[in-house]
PDB file of C-alpha atoms in Angstrom:
ATOM      1  CA  MET A  23      -1.486  31.695 -55.062  1.00 50.00           C
ATOM      2  CA  LYS A  24      -2.979  28.361 -56.154  1.00 55.00           C
ATOM      3  CA  ARG A  25       0.379  26.732 -55.574  1.00 58.00           C
ATOM      4  CA  LEU A  26       0.502  28.127 -52.044  1.00 49.00           C
ATOM      5  CA  LYS A  27      -2.989  26.792 -51.315  1.00 54.00           C
ATOM      6  CA  SER A  28      -2.065  23.390 -52.744  1.00 52.00           C
ATOM      7  CA  LEU A  29       1.134  23.295 -50.714  1.00 49.00           C
ATOM      8  CA  LEU A  30      -0.728  24.314 -47.571  1.00 51.00           C
ATOM      9  CA  LEU A  31      -3.395  21.651 -48.179  1.00 51.00           C
ATOM     10  CA  ALA A  32      -0.740  18.979 -48.740  1.00 56.00           C
ATOM     11  CA  THR A  33       1.032  19.984 -45.527  1.00 61.00           C
ATOM     12  CA  VAL A  34      -2.202  19.780 -43.526  1.00 56.00           C
ATOM     13  CA  LEU A  35      -2.981  16.344 -44.982  1.00 59.00           C
ATOM     14  CA  CYS A  36       0.517  15.061 -44.142  1.00 55.00           C
ATOM     15  CA  LEU A  37       0.315  16.355 -40.597  1.00 57.00           C
ATOM     16  CA  GLY A  38      -3.148  14.861 -40.146  1.00 55.00           C
ATOM     17  CA  THR A  39      -1.916  11.488 -41.364  1.00 48.00           C
ATOM     18  CA  SER A  40       1.066  11.495 -39.013  1.00 45.00           C
ATOM     19  CA  TYR A  41      -1.176  12.310 -36.030  1.00 46.00           C
ATOM     20  CA  THR A  42      -3.458   9.431 -37.001  1.00 45.00           C
ATOM     21  CA  ILE A  43      -0.523   7.037 -37.190  1.00 47.00           C
ATOM     22  CA  ASN A  44       0.779   8.174 -33.787  1.00 48.00           C
ATOM     23  CA  ALA A  45      -2.677   7.807 -32.230  1.00 52.00           C
ATOM     24  CA  GLN A  46      -2.659   4.084 -32.984  1.00 70.00           C
ATOM     25  CA  ALA A  47      -0.120   3.159 -30.302  1.00 82.00           C
ATOM     26  CA  LYS A  48      -0.169  -0.423 -29.093  1.00 92.00           C
ATOM     27  CA  THR A  49      -1.535  -0.829 -25.591  1.00 94.00           C
ATOM     28  CA  ALA A  50      -2.064  -3.765 -23.274  1.00 95.00           C
ATOM     29  CA  HIS A  51      -3.041  -4.227 -19.638  1.00 95.00           C
ATOM     30  CA  VAL A  52      -1.858  -6.197 -16.637  1.00 96.00           C
ATOM     31  CA  ASP A  53      -3.403  -6.959 -13.240  1.00 96.00           C
ATOM     32  CA  VAL A  54      -0.832  -5.674 -10.745  1.00 95.00           C
ATOM     33  CA  ASN A  55      -3.011  -6.653  -7.753  1.00 94.00           C
ATOM     34  CA  GLU A  56      -3.047 -10.267  -8.900  1.00 94.00           C
ATOM     35  CA  LEU A  57       0.703 -10.231  -9.459  1.00 94.00           C
ATOM     36  CA  ILE A  58       1.512  -8.803  -6.035  1.00 93.00           C
ATOM     37  CA  SER A  59      -0.943 -11.047  -4.203  1.00 92.00           C
ATOM     38  CA  LYS A  60       0.369 -14.246  -5.821  1.00 91.00           C
ATOM     39  CA  MET A  61       4.057 -13.363  -5.683  1.00 92.00           C
ATOM     40  CA  PRO A  62       5.811 -15.836  -3.324  1.00 92.00           C
ATOM     41  CA  ALA A  63       7.982 -13.095  -1.809  1.00 92.00           C
ATOM     42  CA  MET A  64       4.847 -11.060  -1.009  1.00 93.00           C
ATOM     43  CA  ILE A  65       3.208 -14.048   0.660  1.00 93.00           C
ATOM     44  CA  ASP A  66       6.314 -14.422   2.847  1.00 94.00           C
ATOM     45  CA  ALA A  67       6.285 -10.699   3.616  1.00 94.00           C
ATOM     46  CA  GLN A  68       2.626 -10.887   4.664  1.00 94.00           C
ATOM     47  CA  LYS A  69       3.428 -13.744   7.039  1.00 95.00           C
ATOM     48  CA  GLN A  70       6.226 -11.703   8.603  1.00 95.00           C
ATOM     49  CA  LEU A  71       3.917  -8.715   8.977  1.00 95.00           C
ATOM     50  CA  GLU A  72       1.210 -10.872  10.570  1.00 96.00           C
ATOM     51  CA  LYS A  73       3.752 -12.246  13.060  1.00 96.00           C
ATOM     52  CA  LEU A  74       4.961  -8.743  13.936  1.00 95.00           C
ATOM     53  CA  SER A  75       1.378  -7.534  14.214  1.00 96.00           C
ATOM     54  CA  GLY A  76       0.600 -10.423  16.567  1.00 96.00           C
ATOM     55  CA  THR A  77       3.513  -9.404  18.781  1.00 96.00           C
ATOM     56  CA  TYR A  78       2.271  -5.822  18.905  1.00 96.00           C
ATOM     57  CA  ASP A  79      -1.299  -6.985  19.609  1.00 96.00           C
ATOM     58  CA  ALA A  80      -0.154  -9.189  22.498  1.00 96.00           C
ATOM     59  CA  GLU A  81       1.770  -6.317  24.088  1.00 96.00           C
ATOM     60  CA  TYR A  82      -1.179  -3.979  23.571  1.00 96.00           C
ATOM     61  CA  LYS A  83      -3.555  -6.459  25.233  1.00 96.00           C
ATOM     62  CA  THR A  84      -1.186  -6.791  28.189  1.00 96.00           C
ATOM     63  CA  MET A  85      -1.125  -3.025  28.603  1.00 95.00           C
ATOM     64  CA  ALA A  86      -4.926  -2.838  28.294  1.00 94.00           C
ATOM     65  CA  GLU A  87      -5.352  -5.530  30.962  1.00 95.00           C
ATOM     66  CA  GLU A  88      -2.966  -3.646  33.245  1.00 93.00           C
ATOM     67  CA  TYR A  89      -5.089  -0.538  32.723  1.00 94.00           C
ATOM     68  CA  GLN A  90      -8.343  -2.360  33.488  1.00 94.00           C
ATOM     69  CA  ASN A  91      -6.891  -4.002  36.602  1.00 93.00           C
ATOM     70  CA  LYS A  92      -5.647  -0.655  37.936  1.00 90.00           C
ATOM     71  CA  ILE A  93      -8.997   1.013  37.257  1.00 91.00           C
ATOM     72  CA  LYS A  94     -10.827  -1.798  39.025  1.00 92.00           C
ATOM     73  CA  LYS A  95      -8.468  -1.730  42.009  1.00 88.00           C
ATOM     74  CA  TYR A  96      -8.535   2.041  42.285  1.00 87.00           C
ATOM     75  CA  ASP A  97     -12.344   2.141  42.060  1.00 86.00           C
ATOM     76  CA  GLN A  98     -12.624  -0.385  44.882  1.00 87.00           C
ATOM     77  CA  GLU A  99     -10.156   1.479  47.092  1.00 86.00           C
ATOM     78  CA  ALA A 100     -11.151   5.045  46.190  1.00 82.00           C
ATOM     79  CA  SER A 101     -13.401   5.530  49.209  1.00 83.00           C
ATOM     80  CA  THR A 102     -10.860   4.134  51.691  1.00 85.00           C
ATOM     81  CA  VAL A 103      -7.813   6.184  50.682  1.00 83.00           C
ATOM     82  CA  GLY A 104      -7.222   9.913  50.878  1.00 85.00           C
ATOM     83  CA  ASP A 105      -7.601  12.541  48.203  1.00 86.00           C
ATOM     84  CA  ALA A 106      -3.835  12.785  47.689  1.00 88.00           C
ATOM     85  CA  VAL A 107      -3.593   9.055  46.918  1.00 87.00           C
ATOM     86  CA  ASN A 108      -6.604   9.254  44.591  1.00 87.00           C
ATOM     87  CA  ALA A 109      -5.028  12.211  42.758  1.00 89.00           C
ATOM     88  CA  THR A 110      -1.755  10.289  42.386  1.00 91.00           C
ATOM     89  CA  ARG A 111      -3.632   7.260  41.101  1.00 90.00           C
ATOM     90  CA  GLN A 112      -5.565   9.396  38.627  1.00 91.00           C
ATOM     91  CA  THR A 113      -2.277  10.774  37.296  1.00 93.00           C
ATOM     92  CA  GLU A 114      -0.944   7.205  37.051  1.00 93.00           C
ATOM     93  CA  VAL A 115      -3.978   6.120  35.063  1.00 92.00           C
ATOM     94  CA  GLN A 116      -3.686   9.122  32.715  1.00 94.00           C
ATOM     95  CA  ASP A 117       0.002   8.325  32.162  1.00 95.00           C
ATOM     96  CA  LEU A 118      -0.870   4.695  31.437  1.00 94.00           C
ATOM     97  CA  VAL A 119      -3.547   5.753  28.919  1.00 95.00           C
ATOM     98  CA  LYS A 120      -0.993   7.999  27.194  1.00 96.00           C
ATOM     99  CA  ARG A 121       1.560   5.163  27.152  1.00 96.00           C
ATOM    100  CA  ILE A 122      -1.000   2.781  25.646  1.00 96.00           C
ATOM    101  CA  THR A 123      -2.064   5.315  23.007  1.00 96.00           C
ATOM    102  CA  ASP A 124       1.545   6.126  22.103  1.00 97.00           C
ATOM    103  CA  TYR A 125       2.386   2.425  21.881  1.00 96.00           C
ATOM    104  CA  ARG A 126      -0.575   1.764  19.576  1.00 95.00           C
ATOM    105  CA  ASP A 127       0.301   4.702  17.325  1.00 96.00           C
ATOM    106  CA  ASN A 128       3.997   3.775  17.158  1.00 96.00           C
ATOM    107  CA  ALA A 129       3.205   0.120  16.483  1.00 96.00           C
ATOM    108  CA  GLN A 130       0.878   1.118  13.651  1.00 96.00           C
ATOM    109  CA  LYS A 131       3.517   3.421  12.143  1.00 97.00           C
ATOM    110  CA  GLU A 132       6.196   0.742  12.421  1.00 96.00           C
ATOM    111  CA  LEU A 133       3.947  -1.816  10.736  1.00 96.00           C
ATOM    112  CA  GLN A 134       3.202   0.590   7.885  1.00 95.00           C
ATOM    113  CA  LYS A 135       6.890   1.402   7.467  1.00 96.00           C
ATOM    114  CA  LYS A 136       7.850  -2.270   7.545  1.00 95.00           C
ATOM    115  CA  GLU A 137       5.175  -3.058   4.948  1.00 94.00           C
ATOM    116  CA  ALA A 138       6.352  -0.225   2.696  1.00 95.00           C
ATOM    117  CA  ASP A 139       9.965  -1.409   3.039  1.00 95.00           C
ATOM    118  CA  MET A 140       8.953  -4.948   2.070  1.00 93.00           C
ATOM    119  CA  VAL A 141       6.577  -4.049  -0.771  1.00 93.00           C
ATOM    120  CA  LYS A 142       8.687  -1.410  -2.543  1.00 95.00           C
ATOM    121  CA  PRO A 143      11.369  -3.794  -3.887  1.00 95.00           C
ATOM    122  CA  LEU A 144       8.664  -6.229  -4.973  1.00 94.00           C
ATOM    123  CA  MET A 145       6.758  -3.497  -6.822  1.00 95.00           C
ATOM    124  CA  ASP A 146      10.004  -2.359  -8.459  1.00 96.00           C
ATOM    125  CA  LYS A 147      10.603  -5.932  -9.620  1.00 96.00           C
ATOM    126  CA  ILE A 148       7.051  -6.171 -10.996  1.00 96.00           C
ATOM    127  CA  LYS A 149       7.375  -2.833 -12.824  1.00 96.00           C
ATOM    128  CA  ALA A 150      10.682  -3.910 -14.369  1.00 97.00           C
ATOM    129  CA  SER A 151       9.130  -7.187 -15.504  1.00 97.00           C
ATOM    130  CA  ILE A 152       6.082  -5.427 -16.980  1.00 97.00           C
ATOM    131  CA  SER A 153       8.376  -3.078 -18.876  1.00 96.00           C
ATOM    132  CA  LYS A 154      10.506  -5.966 -20.131  1.00 97.00           C
ATOM    133  CA  VAL A 155       7.537  -8.054 -21.286  1.00 96.00           C
ATOM    134  CA  GLY A 156       5.725  -5.056 -22.764  1.00 96.00           C
ATOM    135  CA  LYS A 157       8.739  -3.973 -24.801  1.00 95.00           C
ATOM    136  CA  ALA A 158       9.451  -7.535 -25.924  1.00 96.00           C
ATOM    137  CA  LYS A 159       5.895  -7.831 -27.234  1.00 95.00           C
ATOM    138  CA  GLY A 160       6.044  -4.424 -28.943  1.00 95.00           C
ATOM    139  CA  TYR A 161       3.682  -2.498 -26.658  1.00 95.00           C
ATOM    140  CA  GLN A 162       4.179   1.197 -26.082  1.00 95.00           C
ATOM    141  CA  TYR A 163       1.795   1.390 -23.122  1.00 95.00           C
ATOM    142  CA  VAL A 164       0.938  -1.193 -20.481  1.00 96.00           C
ATOM    143  CA  LEU A 165      -1.794  -0.077 -18.092  1.00 95.00           C
ATOM    144  CA  ASN A 166      -2.898  -1.446 -14.732  1.00 95.00           C
ATOM    145  CA  ILE A 167      -6.301  -3.100 -15.080  1.00 93.00           C
ATOM    146  CA  ALA A 168      -7.450  -1.584 -11.771  1.00 91.00           C
ATOM    147  CA  ASP A 169      -7.333   1.872 -13.349  1.00 88.00           C
ATOM    148  CA  LEU A 170      -9.297   0.955 -16.485  1.00 88.00           C
ATOM    149  CA  LEU A 171     -12.990   1.241 -17.139  1.00 88.00           C
ATOM    150  CA  LEU A 172     -12.720  -1.095 -20.116  1.00 86.00           C
ATOM    151  CA  ALA A 173      -9.998  -3.702 -20.514  1.00 83.00           C
ATOM    152  CA  ASP A 174     -10.763  -5.330 -23.840  1.00 86.00           C
ATOM    153  CA  GLY A 175      -7.195  -5.488 -25.149  1.00 88.00           C
ATOM    154  CA  PRO A 176      -4.369  -7.961 -24.596  1.00 94.00           C
ATOM    155  CA  ASP A 177      -3.701  -9.054 -21.004  1.00 94.00           C
ATOM    156  CA  LEU A 178      -0.002  -9.490 -20.176  1.00 95.00           C
ATOM    157  CA  THR A 179      -0.529 -10.756 -16.608  1.00 95.00           C
ATOM    158  CA  ALA A 180       0.302 -14.390 -17.440  1.00 95.00           C
ATOM    159  CA  ASP A 181       3.411 -13.369 -19.380  1.00 95.00           C
ATOM    160  CA  VAL A 182       4.631 -11.190 -16.496  1.00 95.00           C
ATOM    161  CA  LYS A 183       4.012 -14.036 -14.026  1.00 94.00           C
ATOM    162  CA  LYS A 184       6.077 -16.295 -16.235  1.00 94.00           C
ATOM    163  CA  ASP A 185       8.865 -13.694 -16.416  1.00 93.00           C
ATOM    164  CA  LEU A 186       8.838 -13.336 -12.628  1.00 92.00           C
ATOM    165  CA  GLY A 187       9.060 -17.100 -12.231  1.00 90.00           C
ATOM    166  CA  PHE A 188       5.722 -18.014 -10.690  1.00 86.00           C
TER     167      PHE A 188
END
């Protein structure tokens, strides 16, 4: 019976020691926001998105001016034309408002899709670089600094920048 207790105690001690060893995994952090914002390809992508956004904004402003001009014209002429013409004009204005709203919504969706299409390969490249640098330095976990409450450990941001070539 004493042997069984001794064996059980030894087993518990061994298991406790192995859990303690496993709990001491090496961790580091990296600032993904800094990496993505300073990445030359991301800067180029932002310029492309700004250009596309400017095109959409110009078209939207043209449509809005058309709307305002029609409203102004129709308000001035409303008392001089018949009810049938006013009803037709009201339908025209409602159709124009729907067209403007649809255009704005579609432009916003297209911009978001374009941004996602541009950012995804860049984020994949950053993740691959973080993994490469982290493994090369012997880290088991590399965390994004934005998600941490305390970041007192090693910072791999400079090393990842170097690996990415900027």
